Amino acid sequence: MGEPFGMLKVIVVQGKRLVVRDFKSSDPYVIVKLGDQRAKTKVINSCLNPVWNEEMTFPLSEPVGNLKLEVFDKDRFKADDKMGHAQLSLQPLVTAGRLGQIIGVATDGSTLRKVTPNSDNCLAEESSIDWVNGEVVQDVWLRLCEVESGDIELKLILTNNAVAPSRSQNVQN
């Protein structure tokens, strides 16, 4: 890995229209991956539209990769069922953050960049990258791949402060 240059907060906000993997519902949780770093949300029982509002923090370094997530249905007596996956290129967020620092953003709430759905991401709709309280913020809806339906809402916050210890809920595999 390269030189660390900031922290990425990932807030897993909610899911919508997730697929049924149990009899009538599912017990979803999300695993977020950035390189070899991983974090996991709590399980929401019997819900296809879960609200997590869980924050995970990852140190960022060059080269910046893709943020990947996988959604699973927690099962008690067998392997957890896959409920889809998605990815998002972090390059537009990092580039906008550097631009904001270089040119100096005048006002809070300024839009630094717009990101449209393409092959580098699983965006369900256009997303803007904004300057908010000295941080670079992007709200995204990601469409889950290889499943019938499902979207996940994330809020990404990039801070370029000195790298602090991660507060992510790391899981080992």
GROMACS .gro file of C-alpha atoms in nm:
model
  173
    1MET     CA    1   0.000   0.000   0.000
    2GLY     CA    2   0.108   0.355  -0.062
    3GLU     CA    3   0.125   0.666   0.151
    4PRO     CA    4  -0.184   0.730   0.368
    5PHE     CA    5  -0.357   1.061   0.296
    6GLY     CA    6  -0.694   1.064   0.467
    7MET     CA    7  -0.984   0.883   0.624
    8LEU     CA    8  -1.300   0.756   0.460
    9LYS     CA    9  -1.614   0.731   0.670
   10VAL     CA   10  -1.873   0.501   0.519
   11ILE     CA   11  -2.220   0.522   0.666
   12VAL     CA   12  -2.439   0.230   0.560
   13VAL     CA   13  -2.773   0.409   0.581
   14GLN     CA   14  -3.042   0.171   0.457
   15GLY     CA   15  -3.153  -0.090   0.207
   16LYS     CA   16  -3.463  -0.090  -0.013
   17ARG     CA   17  -3.646  -0.375  -0.188
   18LEU     CA   18  -3.396  -0.643  -0.085
   19VAL     CA   19  -3.463  -0.996  -0.206
   20VAL     CA   20  -3.637  -1.265  -0.002
   21ARG     CA   21  -3.399  -1.544   0.098
   22ASP     CA   22  -3.595  -1.705   0.381
   23PHE     CA   23  -3.958  -1.814   0.373
   24LYS     CA   24  -4.116  -1.466   0.362
   25SER     CA   25  -3.835  -1.225   0.443
   26SER     CA   26  -3.460  -1.201   0.506
   27ASP     CA   27  -3.223  -1.111   0.788
   28PRO     CA   28  -2.980  -0.881   0.601
   29TYR     CA   29  -2.637  -0.750   0.691
   30VAL     CA   30  -2.371  -0.576   0.482
   31ILE     CA   31  -1.997  -0.637   0.454
   32VAL     CA   32  -1.802  -0.334   0.327
   33LYS     CA   33  -1.455  -0.388   0.181
   34LEU     CA   34  -1.180  -0.144   0.089
   35GLY     CA   35  -0.869  -0.329  -0.024
   36ASP     CA   36  -0.787  -0.575   0.253
   37GLN     CA   37  -0.996  -0.385   0.510
   38ARG     CA   38  -1.341  -0.516   0.600
   39ALA     CA   39  -1.626  -0.406   0.823
   40LYS     CA   40  -1.970  -0.554   0.888
   41THR     CA   41  -2.307  -0.409   0.991
   42LYS     CA   42  -2.538  -0.567   1.243
   43VAL     CA   43  -2.808  -0.809   1.127
   44ILE     CA   44  -3.160  -0.665   1.089
   45ASN     CA   45  -3.410  -0.948   1.146
   46SER     CA   46  -3.707  -1.010   0.913
   47CYS     CA   47  -3.674  -0.697   0.703
   48LEU     CA   48  -3.649  -0.624   0.329
   49ASN     CA   49  -3.611  -0.247   0.383
   50PRO     CA   50  -3.358  -0.234   0.670
   51VAL     CA   51  -3.219   0.081   0.830
   52TRP     CA   52  -2.867   0.040   0.969
   53ASN     CA   53  -2.722   0.392   1.005
   54GLU     CA   54  -2.385   0.237   1.092
   55GLU     CA   55  -2.056   0.421   1.047
   56MET     CA   56  -1.729   0.253   0.949
   57THR     CA   57  -1.396   0.431   0.910
   58PHE     CA   58  -1.114   0.327   0.678
   59PRO     CA   59  -0.772   0.486   0.628
   60LEU     CA   60  -0.714   0.572   0.261
   61SER     CA   61  -0.388   0.540   0.072
   62GLU     CA   62  -0.272   0.539  -0.289
   63PRO     CA   63  -0.369   0.379  -0.513
   64VAL     CA   64  -0.734   0.431  -0.425
   65GLY     CA   65  -0.940   0.126  -0.513
   66ASN     CA   66  -1.309   0.052  -0.534
   67LEU     CA   67  -1.536   0.036  -0.233
   68LYS     CA   68  -1.710  -0.302  -0.247
   69LEU     CA   69  -2.006  -0.427  -0.055
   70GLU     CA   70  -2.185  -0.757  -0.023
   71VAL     CA   71  -2.527  -0.812   0.129
   72PHE     CA   72  -2.609  -1.142   0.299
   73ASP     CA   73  -2.906  -1.305   0.469
   74LYS     CA   74  -2.803  -1.440   0.809
   75ASP     CA   75  -2.895  -1.806   0.854
   76ARG     CA   76  -2.865  -2.001   1.175
   77PHE     CA   77  -2.805  -2.358   1.057
   78LYS     CA   78  -2.648  -2.316   0.712
   79ALA     CA   79  -2.423  -2.081   0.517
   80ASP     CA   80  -2.553  -1.726   0.484
   81ASP     CA   81  -2.737  -1.658   0.156
   82LYS     CA   82  -2.605  -1.396  -0.088
   83MET     CA   83  -2.840  -1.103  -0.145
   84GLY     CA   84  -2.627  -0.913  -0.397
   85HIS     CA   85  -2.312  -0.707  -0.426
   86ALA     CA   86  -2.207  -0.365  -0.554
   87GLN     CA   87  -1.900  -0.153  -0.604
   88LEU     CA   88  -1.818   0.214  -0.630
   89SER     CA   89  -1.503   0.378  -0.763
   90LEU     CA   90  -1.359   0.613  -0.500
   91GLN     CA   91  -1.146   0.800  -0.755
   92PRO     CA   92  -1.410   1.073  -0.824
   93LEU     CA   93  -1.445   1.138  -0.447
   94VAL     CA   94  -1.068   1.158  -0.393
   95THR     CA   95  -1.016   1.377  -0.702
   96ALA     CA   96  -1.293   1.615  -0.589
   97GLY     CA   97  -1.139   1.630  -0.242
   98ARG     CA   98  -0.799   1.723  -0.380
   99LEU     CA   99  -0.955   1.981  -0.609
  100GLY     CA  100  -1.145   2.132  -0.317
  101GLN     CA  101  -0.821   2.167  -0.120
  102ILE     CA  102  -0.623   2.312  -0.410
  103ILE     CA  103  -0.868   2.577  -0.525
  104GLY     CA  104  -1.023   2.641  -0.184
  105VAL     CA  105  -1.397   2.604  -0.179
  106ALA     CA  106  -1.564   2.933  -0.089
  107THR     CA  107  -1.893   2.822   0.055
  108ASP     CA  108  -2.027   2.531   0.250
  109GLY     CA  109  -2.251   2.307   0.041
  110SER     CA  110  -2.067   2.370  -0.286
  111THR     CA  111  -2.098   2.087  -0.538
  112LEU     CA  112  -1.751   1.975  -0.646
  113ARG     CA  113  -1.853   1.710  -0.897
  114LYS     CA  114  -2.141   1.498  -1.028
  115VAL     CA  115  -2.099   1.124  -1.081
  116THR     CA  116  -2.323   0.937  -1.324
  117PRO     CA  117  -2.391   0.562  -1.333
  118ASN     CA  118  -2.136   0.374  -1.548
  119SER     CA  119  -1.936   0.050  -1.566
  120ASP     CA  120  -1.700   0.160  -1.284
  121ASN     CA  121  -1.981   0.181  -1.032
  122CYS     CA  122  -2.321   0.039  -0.944
  123LEU     CA  123  -2.493   0.374  -0.900
  124ALA     CA  124  -2.870   0.357  -0.923
  125GLU     CA  125  -2.886   0.732  -0.996
  126GLU     CA  126  -2.662   1.036  -1.040
  127SER     CA  127  -2.474   1.140  -0.728
  128SER     CA  128  -2.313   1.470  -0.633
  129ILE     CA  129  -1.993   1.520  -0.436
  130ASP     CA  130  -2.024   1.822  -0.207
  131TRP     CA  131  -1.809   2.027   0.031
  132VAL     CA  132  -1.978   2.020   0.375
  133ASN     CA  133  -1.820   2.148   0.698
  134GLY     CA  134  -1.468   2.111   0.559
  135GLU     CA  135  -1.527   1.754   0.441
  136VAL     CA  136  -1.602   1.598   0.104
  137VAL     CA  137  -1.940   1.421   0.116
  138GLN     CA  138  -2.113   1.193  -0.133
  139ASP     CA  139  -2.457   1.037  -0.086
  140VAL     CA  140  -2.510   0.735  -0.312
  141TRP     CA  141  -2.770   0.472  -0.391
  142LEU     CA  142  -2.606   0.154  -0.516
  143ARG     CA  143  -2.800  -0.103  -0.717
  144LEU     CA  144  -2.720  -0.458  -0.610
  145CYS     CA  145  -2.588  -0.687  -0.885
  146GLU     CA  146  -2.680  -1.047  -0.968
  147VAL     CA  147  -3.014  -1.034  -0.782
  148GLU     CA  148  -3.372  -0.957  -0.878
  149SER     CA  149  -3.389  -0.629  -0.681
  150GLY     CA  150  -3.228  -0.426  -0.408
  151ASP     CA  151  -3.057  -0.092  -0.348
  152ILE     CA  152  -2.828   0.021  -0.067
  153GLU     CA  153  -2.785   0.383   0.043
  154LEU     CA  154  -2.440   0.495   0.158
  155LYS     CA  155  -2.301   0.827   0.277
  156LEU     CA  156  -1.928   0.869   0.213
  157ILE     CA  157  -1.726   1.132   0.398
  158LEU     CA  158  -1.364   1.198   0.303
  159THR     CA  159  -1.143   1.380   0.551
  160ASN     CA  160  -0.784   1.465   0.465
  161ASN     CA  161  -0.668   1.490   0.826
  162ALA     CA  162  -0.369   1.297   0.952
  163VAL     CA  163  -0.450   0.931   0.955
  164ALA     CA  164  -0.588   0.819   1.290
  165PRO     CA  165  -0.646   0.461   1.406
  166SER     CA  166  -0.944   0.298   1.236
  167ARG     CA  167  -1.266   0.270   1.431
  168SER     CA  168  -1.412   0.021   1.187
  169GLN     CA  169  -1.566  -0.301   1.304
  170ASN     CA  170  -1.313  -0.521   1.132
  171VAL     CA  171  -1.402  -0.884   1.075
  172GLN     CA  172  -1.154  -1.156   0.995
  173ASN     CA  173  -1.199  -1.418   0.725
   0.00000   0.00000   0.00000
